[in-house]
Amino acid sequence: MADDIYPVPAEWARDALVDAAGHADQYRSSLDRADAYWLEQAGRLDWVTPPTRACESSFDEADFAIRWFGDGVLNVSANCLDRHLAERADAIALIWEPDDPAEAPRIFTYAELHAEVCRFANVLKQAGARRGDRITLYLPMIPEAAFAMLACARIGAIHSIVFGGFSPDALAGRITDCDSTIVVTADEGRRGGKRVPLKANVDAALDQSFSVKKVIVLRATGGAVPFDPARDIWYDEAAAKVSADCAPEPMNAEDPLFILYTSGSTGKPKGVLHTTGGYLLWASLTHQFVFDYRPGEVFWCSADIGWVTGHSYIVYGPLANGATTLMFEGVPTWPDASRVWRIVERHRVATLFTAPTLLRSLMKEGDDAVLVADRASLRLLGTVGEPINPEAWRWYHDVVGEGRCPIVDTWWQTETGGAMITPLPGAIDLKPGSATKPFFGVEPQIVDADGKILEGATEGNLVIARSWPGQMRTVWGDHERFFQTYFSTYRGKYFTGDGCRRDEDGYYWITGRVDDVINVSGHRMGTAEVESALVLHPKVAEAAVVGFPHDIKGQGIYAYVTLNAGEESSEPLRKELRDWVRTEIGPIATPDAIQFAPGLPKTRSGKIMRRILRKIAEGDVSSLGDTSTLADPSVVDDLVANRN
Ligand code: WTA
């Protein structure tokens, strides 16, 4: 079947920052004369001491290291704020759209944002924060979340944002893992008219993690919350007493900027560490070129700041580029299915960057919900987080974008810092469902199970053959795990965990995870995490979790549960287990289906055969493959008979 091709529109080919010839040139240059190319690119940042060295990385075990711009000195918040003040002090840096559309947006110029961040930095210092300390942010989508991130960067503290939808247990684990000494939170969050008990969750988390000395509490809703005067600090009271001057701390390019926990195929979530120079360069460069960003345009990334997409494309990339970034507190379907498009209209959004799962859920509400809002300001559309099905792609293109706006389907990961395989809208013809071509400096390869490089049109596992500036540097506190997770499967290469096809035109098509990570509504979830939560329940003996195709979420969570001897399966217990997982991890981990199973299919060495469980969850029971190596092949018949 011939792929659909959407050629670069004529005006984009003419006016875009990068056209097809420019793309080819720069891509070649970024690989052939990499060090010189990257030192030139580093010039887009404002350095205290400019670097004289670019890449000093090796993926080999003997001299394993990821290092960029190692002798450069800079400060991220100075790059995102101070350097814009000379010419863009009154330009709008941040537009905040509140949960309730009847309330007024809050708008901050670069000068105002600078003052807010300095003040926040002084409050952190007063609470005892020092360079290198870890500070956990557990916040709603309010402007103060961006202030807090930049304030940490300003004083050289390392932020670790924990998504506000995570439970107290999940929060506690992430606080303890990096020994945070300060938590920044709010009294409550608001989402779709409902309250989220953030402060209460922090209190519960701190019953089980003991490194925290101070909790800074923002007054977001004004709701009554417990307050411990010995430990807790009201932000507004502290901020009223500090100055709005705070000199940025000069940081080495390789000093840590943030930790962000993400799910892997095994064990507990990993603290992905990003550093100062390379990360900021990658966020800034990709934001400008992937989105063809022009000063004055409103850029809206709809992710939560609790995910990497929010870090790179709400805060660091746009602000490094002097852009106007929009932050939305609420949910896209509240008060009704037109909310997203009303926001586009209200703030004259030029670029919308969102997740396929959101598009699928809005698509089913019908076109009228879109058409009621004026979308003439839109120039470019983007997606991230999971493969986009061509049907949703076409709806986004034809209905949302009125056929005018190219779509940049950006493939990347928490680990990569920013976009890696992505269209450039003025340079690359689009194919719905394909992330298209590698960005500058990115050298993807497709390998088979043995690591053999596959050439031409092919399918296999996606690896990246050389280091790029935005690459994560380590797993917090476990460098060995970093090497083992990403560099030991295919020697000398970074393994992404994704499957990928390359077509005859050299376009890349991500086919989904090949490990035990599932992608639920664009959120990464380790099957092992959900399993650990289930087996903590007193009635559960064993659990196995797999993903299955889900119309809206992309993948849903299917859990097989074996109860302890003497326990009876029942509907109330099923509900209890779902609620249990919600409480243990958070609503995003709630199983969509739970099947009670007297036994799980295991090999004679005791390994669960997930391949079989996946097939049954998918409803594909006719091709279960060879089950003869199972310790007890008869369990499969029971599983098939009692499928949900
Ligand atoms: C998946 C999100 C297909 C992929 C930035 C990856 C995608 C995981 C795409 C990372 C895309 C992300 N097409 N799949 N455009 N973008 N993915 O760490 O499986 O939350 O490995 O980072 O999402 O998820 P993460």
XYZ file of C-alpha atoms and ligand atoms in Angstrom:
669
model
C 0.000 0.000 0.000
C 1.408 3.392 -0.968
C 1.745 5.735 1.997
C -0.175 8.968 1.980
C 2.189 11.892 1.515
C 1.481 15.460 2.560
C 4.105 17.602 0.829
C 5.574 20.661 2.539
C 3.119 23.486 1.725
C 4.590 26.056 -0.712
C 4.591 28.937 1.784
C 6.390 26.775 4.332
C 8.996 25.707 1.796
C 9.554 29.406 1.107
C 9.402 30.958 4.578
C 10.340 28.311 7.151
C 13.483 28.649 9.260
C 14.787 25.440 7.701
C 13.916 24.269 4.184
C 14.715 20.914 2.597
C 18.167 21.932 1.342
C 19.018 23.551 4.683
C 17.936 20.443 6.507
C 20.092 18.155 4.390
C 23.092 20.450 4.801
C 22.767 20.860 8.527
C 22.105 17.198 9.149
C 25.228 16.203 7.251
C 27.275 18.841 8.992
C 25.979 17.791 12.418
C 27.363 14.295 11.862
C 30.431 14.904 9.694
C 31.947 17.773 11.660
C 30.086 17.182 14.886
C 32.334 18.962 17.385
C 32.611 22.143 15.347
C 28.879 22.046 14.609
C 27.954 21.690 18.276
C 30.348 24.385 19.446
C 28.700 26.725 16.923
C 25.242 25.729 18.167
C 26.338 26.316 21.754
C 26.602 29.960 20.749
C 22.807 30.208 20.956
C 23.141 30.111 24.750
C 24.548 32.788 27.000
C 27.651 31.429 28.736
C 29.603 32.806 31.668
C 32.508 30.834 30.216
C 31.904 29.507 26.685
C 32.882 25.875 26.184
C 35.908 24.950 24.112
C 35.028 21.251 23.998
C 31.835 19.626 22.704
C 31.285 15.867 22.893
C 33.339 13.801 25.320
C 31.016 10.805 25.462
C 31.557 7.098 25.000
C 28.933 4.344 25.013
C 31.586 1.633 25.571
C 31.845 -0.040 28.938
C 35.593 0.565 29.295
C 35.422 4.368 29.142
C 31.669 4.886 29.540
C 30.717 8.551 30.017
C 28.207 11.048 28.682
C 29.663 14.534 28.730
C 29.124 17.688 26.686
C 30.610 21.189 26.808
C 32.564 20.081 29.875
C 34.476 23.343 30.424
C 31.494 25.657 29.842
C 29.849 27.655 32.639
C 26.291 29.044 32.503
C 23.034 29.371 34.394
C 19.774 28.048 32.977
C 17.504 30.639 34.572
C 19.753 33.466 33.351
C 19.395 31.988 29.869
C 15.627 31.759 30.189
C 15.134 35.186 31.776
C 17.938 37.695 32.321
C 19.322 37.656 28.829
C 15.935 38.577 27.349
C 15.526 41.635 29.557
C 17.552 44.026 27.407
C 15.245 43.665 24.416
C 12.198 41.720 25.496
C 11.494 42.798 29.073
C 7.892 43.695 28.206
C 7.280 40.765 25.878
C 4.926 38.147 27.286
C 6.760 35.139 28.659
C 3.934 33.161 30.238
C 0.177 33.055 29.770
C -1.705 31.028 32.333
C -5.194 29.768 31.565
C -7.058 28.795 34.751
C -9.113 25.655 35.275
C -12.320 27.675 35.359
C -12.787 29.580 32.088
C -14.825 32.229 33.893
C -11.677 33.347 35.725
C -9.171 35.733 34.196
C -5.912 34.394 32.776
C -2.682 35.502 34.484
C -0.046 36.981 32.223
C 3.650 37.573 32.969
C 6.153 39.569 30.950
C 9.794 38.549 30.970
C 10.513 41.317 33.491
C 7.710 40.079 35.764
C 8.715 36.448 35.435
C 12.303 37.393 36.259
C 11.180 39.127 39.459
C 8.936 36.209 40.476
C 11.716 33.685 39.947
C 14.252 35.742 41.914
C 11.805 36.070 44.768
C 11.097 32.339 44.721
C 14.833 31.642 44.684
C 15.279 33.786 47.788
C 12.477 31.934 49.565
C 14.185 28.639 48.737
C 17.487 29.936 50.059
C 15.831 31.106 53.237
C 14.348 27.665 53.704
C 17.901 26.349 53.654
C 18.298 25.320 49.991
C 21.861 25.174 48.724
C 23.518 24.443 45.415
C 23.257 20.709 44.630
C 20.340 20.073 47.020
C 17.378 18.106 45.712
C 14.015 19.843 45.863
C 10.836 17.919 45.104
C 8.048 19.854 43.398
C 4.547 18.383 43.765
C 2.419 21.044 42.183
C -0.645 21.823 40.132
C -0.322 23.514 36.756
C 0.001 27.040 38.094
C 2.557 29.711 37.142
C 4.351 29.147 40.445
C 5.351 25.704 39.174
C 7.431 27.391 36.471
C 8.755 29.934 38.999
C 9.849 27.093 41.271
C 11.647 25.206 38.494
C 13.535 28.281 37.369
C 14.246 29.286 40.966
C 15.925 25.933 41.596
C 17.961 26.394 38.425
C 18.879 29.896 39.537
C 20.461 28.759 42.800
C 21.906 25.522 41.404
C 19.486 23.234 43.245
C 18.229 20.128 41.459
C 14.469 19.894 41.016
C 12.571 16.656 40.927
C 8.992 17.178 39.797
C 6.494 14.535 40.806
C 3.281 14.566 38.776
C 0.406 15.830 40.949
C -1.639 12.719 40.079
C 0.769 10.406 41.886
C -0.224 8.973 45.256
C 1.482 9.705 48.595
C 3.298 6.349 48.340
C 4.647 7.104 44.891
C 5.643 10.586 46.062
C 7.375 9.189 49.150
C 9.441 6.787 47.060
C 10.594 9.597 44.791
C 11.450 11.882 47.727
C 13.460 9.189 49.482
C 15.311 8.004 46.392
C 16.978 11.387 45.891
C 16.991 12.523 49.548
C 15.080 15.725 48.934
C 15.383 18.226 51.756
C 12.600 20.545 50.596
C 9.196 19.874 49.074
C 7.293 22.611 47.278
C 3.560 21.991 47.028
C 0.200 23.799 47.077
C -2.735 23.623 49.443
C -4.792 21.974 46.704
C -4.847 21.584 42.971
C -7.846 22.117 40.708
C -8.709 19.999 37.722
C -12.029 20.114 35.938
C -13.725 21.804 38.904
C -12.485 19.152 41.344
C -9.954 19.627 44.133
C -6.772 17.563 44.449
C -5.471 17.285 48.060
C -1.812 18.006 47.357
C -0.751 19.211 50.821
C -2.529 16.320 52.515
C -0.744 13.927 50.149
C 2.606 15.478 51.020
C 1.854 15.088 54.724
C 1.029 11.426 54.164
C 4.197 10.926 52.113
C 6.341 12.518 54.809
C 5.080 9.958 57.315
C 7.281 7.517 55.435
C 10.187 9.572 54.092
C 12.428 11.429 56.442
C 14.916 13.524 54.485
C 12.610 16.540 54.164
C 13.211 19.489 56.483
C 10.908 22.134 55.014
C 7.672 22.139 53.034
C 6.872 25.312 51.119
C 3.127 25.613 50.536
C 1.557 27.760 47.844
C -1.924 29.086 48.437
C -3.630 27.997 45.216
C -7.257 27.415 46.206
C -7.281 28.845 49.733
C -8.784 25.590 51.002
C -8.144 24.685 54.646
C -5.207 22.284 55.035
C -3.198 20.973 57.984
C -0.147 23.102 58.683
C 2.874 22.303 60.842
C 4.540 25.625 61.736
C 7.795 23.870 62.639
C 8.143 22.387 59.172
C 5.752 24.159 56.789
C 6.168 27.596 55.243
C 3.395 29.555 53.521
C 4.963 30.769 50.313
C 3.092 34.082 50.178
C 4.190 35.037 53.690
C 7.824 34.167 53.014
C 7.820 35.871 49.587
C 6.579 39.140 51.073
C 9.741 39.327 53.164
C 12.427 38.672 50.535
C 13.876 40.819 47.781
C 13.312 40.348 44.069
C 17.048 40.303 43.399
C 18.943 37.063 43.256
C 22.137 36.617 41.300
C 22.190 33.440 39.178
C 24.657 30.806 40.370
C 27.336 30.033 37.753
C 27.057 26.310 36.982
C 29.278 23.940 35.073
C 27.603 22.629 31.903
C 27.623 19.158 33.460
C 26.121 20.172 36.813
C 22.718 18.527 37.336
C 19.632 20.544 36.392
C 16.867 18.128 37.246
C 15.858 14.588 38.087
C 12.670 13.181 36.607
C 11.433 9.737 37.592
C 10.261 7.493 34.800
C 9.117 3.912 34.479
C 11.311 1.201 33.112
C 10.757 -2.455 32.345
C 12.033 -3.600 35.724
C 12.202 -2.395 39.276
C 11.160 0.908 40.711
C 11.074 4.115 38.648
C 14.447 5.489 37.635
C 15.603 9.020 38.417
C 16.584 10.271 34.977
C 19.230 12.967 35.423
C 19.646 15.854 33.003
C 22.415 18.427 33.246
C 22.719 22.105 32.501
C 24.389 22.906 29.179
C 23.547 20.047 26.843
C 19.943 19.754 27.985
C 19.200 23.456 27.605
C 20.829 23.554 24.199
C 18.754 20.595 23.045
C 15.480 21.989 24.435
C 16.138 25.375 22.865
C 17.349 24.146 19.474
C 14.546 21.631 18.997
C 11.906 24.092 20.179
C 13.004 26.641 17.627
C 13.433 24.389 14.603
C 10.864 21.629 15.111
C 8.160 24.231 15.781
C 9.619 26.899 13.482
C 9.119 29.255 16.382
C 8.851 33.021 15.668
C 9.040 35.649 18.425
C 5.624 36.928 19.474
C 3.780 33.706 18.656
C 1.871 31.880 21.385
C 3.187 28.359 21.880
C 0.988 25.887 23.740
C 2.280 22.555 24.924
C -0.640 20.869 26.689
C 1.444 18.413 28.734
C 1.700 18.527 32.515
C 4.975 19.858 33.916
C 5.212 16.536 35.766
C 6.347 14.926 32.491
C 9.421 15.629 30.414
C 7.318 17.222 27.676
C 6.268 19.915 30.131
C 9.868 20.468 31.254
C 11.268 20.883 27.758
C 8.380 22.506 25.891
C 6.429 24.510 28.449
C 9.370 25.867 30.375
C 12.969 25.411 29.259
C 12.853 25.354 25.442
C 10.362 28.189 24.921
C 11.766 30.465 27.624
C 15.353 29.943 26.456
C 14.105 31.197 23.086
C 12.292 34.239 24.468
C 8.967 32.741 23.430
C 5.451 33.206 24.792
C 4.477 29.939 26.427
C 0.972 29.000 27.515
C 0.235 26.903 30.568
C -3.224 25.410 31.189
C -4.327 24.420 34.657
C -7.345 22.303 33.792
C -8.524 19.345 31.771
C -9.203 19.441 28.036
C -12.796 18.214 28.251
C -14.033 20.541 30.987
C -16.433 22.329 31.170
C -17.068 20.819 27.734
C -15.406 19.223 24.736
C -14.670 22.614 23.144
C -12.312 23.767 25.888
C -9.061 23.182 24.024
C -10.291 25.026 20.949
C -11.689 27.890 23.031
C -8.261 28.318 24.579
C -6.707 28.397 21.109
C -9.190 31.120 20.188
C -8.880 33.106 23.420
C -5.089 33.314 23.346
C -4.522 33.259 19.576
C -2.408 30.114 19.855
C -0.066 29.601 16.882
C 1.282 26.165 17.793
C -0.504 23.415 19.654
C 1.630 20.498 20.865
C -0.396 17.648 22.374
C -0.826 13.883 22.715
C -2.619 11.507 20.338
C -4.753 10.149 23.182
C -6.238 13.611 23.690
C -6.977 13.922 19.982
C -8.714 10.547 19.962
C -10.866 11.485 22.930
C -11.828 14.849 21.389
C -12.379 13.350 17.956
C -15.160 11.162 19.321
C -16.989 14.274 20.569
C -17.626 15.244 16.953
C -16.396 18.064 14.727
C -18.903 20.652 15.950
C -17.109 20.958 19.283
C -14.060 22.096 17.299
C -15.826 24.260 14.762
C -17.438 26.560 17.366
C -14.022 28.085 18.075
C -11.965 30.237 15.721
C -8.678 28.505 14.935
C -7.326 30.939 12.362
C -4.334 31.705 14.599
C -3.065 28.110 14.324
C -0.035 27.714 12.104
C 1.445 24.411 13.230
C 0.296 21.309 15.125
C 2.384 18.790 17.015
C 2.066 15.430 18.752
C 4.177 13.438 21.167
C 4.074 10.508 23.525
C 2.813 7.580 21.483
C 2.281 6.548 17.906
C -0.550 8.489 16.271
C -3.006 6.455 14.253
C -3.506 7.853 10.727
C -7.219 8.430 11.373
C -6.511 10.772 14.310
C -3.693 12.395 12.311
C -6.047 13.223 9.436
C -8.704 14.571 11.784
C -6.110 16.800 13.446
C -4.888 17.958 10.069
C -8.204 18.393 8.247
C -10.634 19.441 10.976
C -8.511 21.117 13.662
C -5.954 22.629 11.290
C -8.370 23.240 8.398
C -5.848 21.503 6.144
C -3.477 24.473 6.531
C -1.188 23.373 9.323
C 1.597 20.815 9.069
C 1.783 18.264 11.901
C 5.071 17.531 13.606
C 4.892 14.024 15.089
C 7.870 14.108 17.454
C 9.408 10.884 18.753
C 11.501 11.159 21.882
C 11.753 10.056 25.518
C 12.348 11.344 29.032
C 15.882 10.065 28.518
C 16.505 12.040 25.312
C 15.638 15.474 26.731
C 13.903 16.658 23.574
C 12.699 15.672 20.107
C 14.880 13.135 18.266
C 12.972 11.856 15.248
C 10.659 14.526 13.955
C 9.537 16.444 10.921
C 10.800 19.973 10.375
C 7.673 21.603 8.958
C 9.394 23.487 6.132
C 11.717 20.687 5.142
C 10.100 17.274 5.352
C 7.032 15.919 3.560
C 4.692 14.277 6.043
C 3.303 10.760 6.210
C 0.501 10.286 8.770
C 1.761 8.023 11.543
C 5.468 8.492 10.852
C 7.804 10.573 13.025
C 9.727 10.924 9.726
C 13.467 11.719 10.005
C 16.180 12.230 12.609
C 16.893 15.701 13.983
C 20.356 17.271 13.682
C 23.037 15.175 15.338
C 20.801 12.137 15.809
C 22.057 8.900 14.282
C 19.329 6.246 14.539
C 19.913 2.643 13.581
C 17.601 -0.323 13.382
C 19.088 -3.555 14.693
C 17.889 -7.136 14.993
C 17.788 -9.105 18.251
C 21.514 -9.892 17.911
C 22.478 -6.291 17.321
C 23.115 -6.675 13.613
C 22.515 -3.342 11.839
C 19.666 -3.657 9.357
C 19.918 -1.472 6.261
C 17.308 0.027 3.950
C 13.603 -0.638 4.362
C 13.399 -2.836 7.441
C 11.970 -3.351 10.897
C 13.620 -4.049 14.244
C 14.768 -2.360 17.428
C 15.598 1.321 17.510
C 19.024 2.353 18.815
C 20.940 5.625 18.655
C 24.537 5.173 17.614
C 26.128 8.320 19.039
C 25.680 10.757 21.902
C 23.664 13.990 21.503
C 23.737 16.983 23.871
C 20.266 16.434 25.392
C 20.970 12.872 26.465
C 20.399 11.873 30.107
C 23.637 11.551 32.048
C 22.869 8.908 34.637
C 20.214 7.261 36.766
C 20.273 9.164 40.044
C 22.290 7.176 42.559
C 22.795 4.180 40.265
C 25.224 4.733 37.401
C 25.582 0.992 36.911
C 21.846 0.681 36.313
C 22.137 3.480 33.746
C 24.742 1.533 31.795
C 22.922 -1.793 32.154
C 19.535 -0.413 31.139
C 20.525 1.464 28.025
C 23.972 0.400 26.817
C 24.398 -3.287 27.571
C 21.791 -4.759 25.191
C 23.588 -3.541 22.062
C 27.241 -2.786 22.727
C 28.284 0.764 22.001
C 24.726 1.947 21.301
C 21.907 3.583 23.237
C 18.893 1.239 23.231
C 15.580 3.106 23.201
C 13.265 0.226 24.160
C 11.177 1.006 21.058
C 10.493 -1.047 17.990
C 10.742 0.744 14.665
C 10.220 0.330 10.953
C 12.071 2.289 8.259
C 10.401 2.558 4.865
C 11.877 2.835 1.395
C 12.020 6.648 1.700
C 14.055 6.435 4.914
C 11.080 7.448 7.085
C 10.958 6.073 10.626
C 7.744 4.580 12.045
C 7.803 3.851 15.774
C 5.908 0.627 16.393
C 5.772 0.785 20.207
C 7.748 -0.525 23.145
C 9.487 -3.864 22.814
C 10.075 -4.149 26.566
C 7.700 -4.433 29.523
C 6.776 -0.775 29.483
C 3.253 0.123 28.468
C 2.113 3.460 27.175
C -1.251 4.423 28.667
C -2.612 7.699 27.311
C 0.936 8.708 26.482
C 2.107 7.995 30.057
C 4.807 5.447 30.619
C 3.932 2.726 33.056
C 6.154 -0.175 34.018
C 4.219 -3.428 34.235
C 6.472 -4.356 37.172
C 5.274 -1.301 39.128
C 1.609 -2.251 38.771
C 2.441 -5.856 39.659
C 4.306 -4.794 42.806
C 1.344 -2.675 43.854
C -1.089 -5.585 43.336
C 0.935 -8.131 45.294
C 1.040 -5.760 48.264
C -2.695 -6.437 48.675
C -3.184 -9.011 51.437
C -5.403 -11.251 49.291
C -3.130 -11.340 46.248
C -0.555 -14.085 45.795
C 0.743 -13.178 42.375
C 0.061 -10.746 39.540
C 1.123 -10.288 35.927
C 0.342 -7.141 33.977
C 0.382 -6.574 30.220
C -0.811 -3.896 27.815
C -3.632 -4.361 25.334
C -4.896 -2.126 22.506
C -7.318 0.548 23.716
C -9.268 2.864 21.377
C -8.665 6.082 23.294
C -5.710 5.413 25.574
C -3.570 3.695 22.959
C -2.867 0.928 25.440
C -4.851 -0.193 28.448
C -3.659 -2.103 31.511
C -4.697 -5.773 31.801
C -3.884 -7.483 35.083
C -3.945 -11.223 35.772
C -4.286 -11.833 39.481
C -3.836 -15.062 41.437
C -5.422 -14.915 44.883
C -4.077 -16.493 48.043
C -5.453 -19.948 48.832
C -8.885 -19.698 50.390
C -9.702 -16.267 48.895
C -12.738 -16.020 46.617
C -12.786 -13.902 43.490
C -15.715 -11.483 43.273
C -16.823 -8.224 41.676
C -16.324 -6.248 44.901
C -12.784 -7.619 45.153
C -12.107 -6.625 41.556
C -13.153 -3.078 42.381
C -11.143 -3.149 45.584
C -8.018 -4.120 43.655
C -8.518 -1.356 41.114
C -8.902 1.178 43.930
C -5.887 -0.332 45.634
C -3.654 0.337 42.637
C -5.020 3.880 42.352
C -4.065 4.502 45.951
C -0.689 2.815 45.681
C 0.459 4.556 42.492
C -2.177 6.961 41.186
C -5.195 7.031 38.865
C -3.081 6.681 35.704
C -2.082 3.180 36.809
C -5.647 1.911 37.355
C -6.067 -1.457 35.598
C -8.687 -1.412 32.839
C -9.259 -5.125 33.244
C -8.537 -7.585 36.030
C -8.781 -11.293 35.345
C -8.675 -13.686 38.265
C -6.441 -16.596 37.354
C -5.837 -19.716 39.406
C -2.412 -20.003 37.750
C -0.117 -18.039 35.442
C 1.671 -19.528 32.453
C 5.245 -20.152 33.552
C 8.225 -21.875 32.071
C 9.762 -24.701 34.050
C 12.302 -22.209 35.374
C 9.442 -20.118 36.757
C 9.478 -17.241 34.242
C 6.039 -15.883 33.347
C 5.413 -16.121 29.598
C 4.051 -12.659 28.927
C 3.750 -13.298 25.219
C 0.836 -15.626 25.988
C -0.740 -13.200 28.443
C -0.531 -10.401 25.883
C -2.242 -12.502 23.231
C -5.063 -13.438 25.586
C -5.518 -9.815 26.673
C -5.663 -8.772 23.021
C -8.300 -11.430 22.396
C -5.996 -13.120 19.903
C -6.367 -16.624 21.314
C -6.066 -18.476 18.026
C -2.298 -17.942 17.799
C -0.918 -18.546 21.251
C 2.134 -20.237 19.797
C 4.037 -23.019 21.442
C 2.810 -23.645 24.980
C 4.513 -27.008 25.401
C 7.465 -25.526 27.286
C 5.160 -24.391 30.083
C 5.422 -26.050 33.457
C 1.634 -26.568 33.354
C 0.140 -26.029 29.885
C -3.404 -26.494 31.223
C -3.405 -23.044 32.895
C -3.686 -21.536 29.439
C -7.082 -23.160 28.827
C -8.417 -21.647 32.008
C -7.061 -18.211 31.092
C -8.679 -18.349 27.656
C -12.009 -19.568 29.045
C -12.192 -16.815 31.684
C -10.987 -13.904 29.577
C -12.534 -10.569 30.566
C 6.674 6.680 23.069
C 7.645 11.267 26.130
C 5.541 6.938 18.812
C 7.845 5.745 22.828
C 8.319 12.397 25.331
C 8.874 6.251 23.807
C 6.262 7.739 20.834
C 8.043 6.666 24.977
C 6.331 9.047 20.301
C 8.710 7.734 25.813
C 5.934 9.243 18.936
C 6.982 9.076 22.375
N 5.549 8.160 18.237
N 5.870 6.694 20.085
N 5.920 10.439 18.359
N 6.772 9.851 21.284
N 6.660 7.806 22.116
O 9.565 9.015 28.396
O 7.446 4.433 23.138
O 7.134 9.681 28.639
O 9.829 5.278 24.162
O 8.609 10.609 26.853
O 6.828 7.176 24.390
O 7.819 8.224 26.805
P 8.272 9.386 27.773
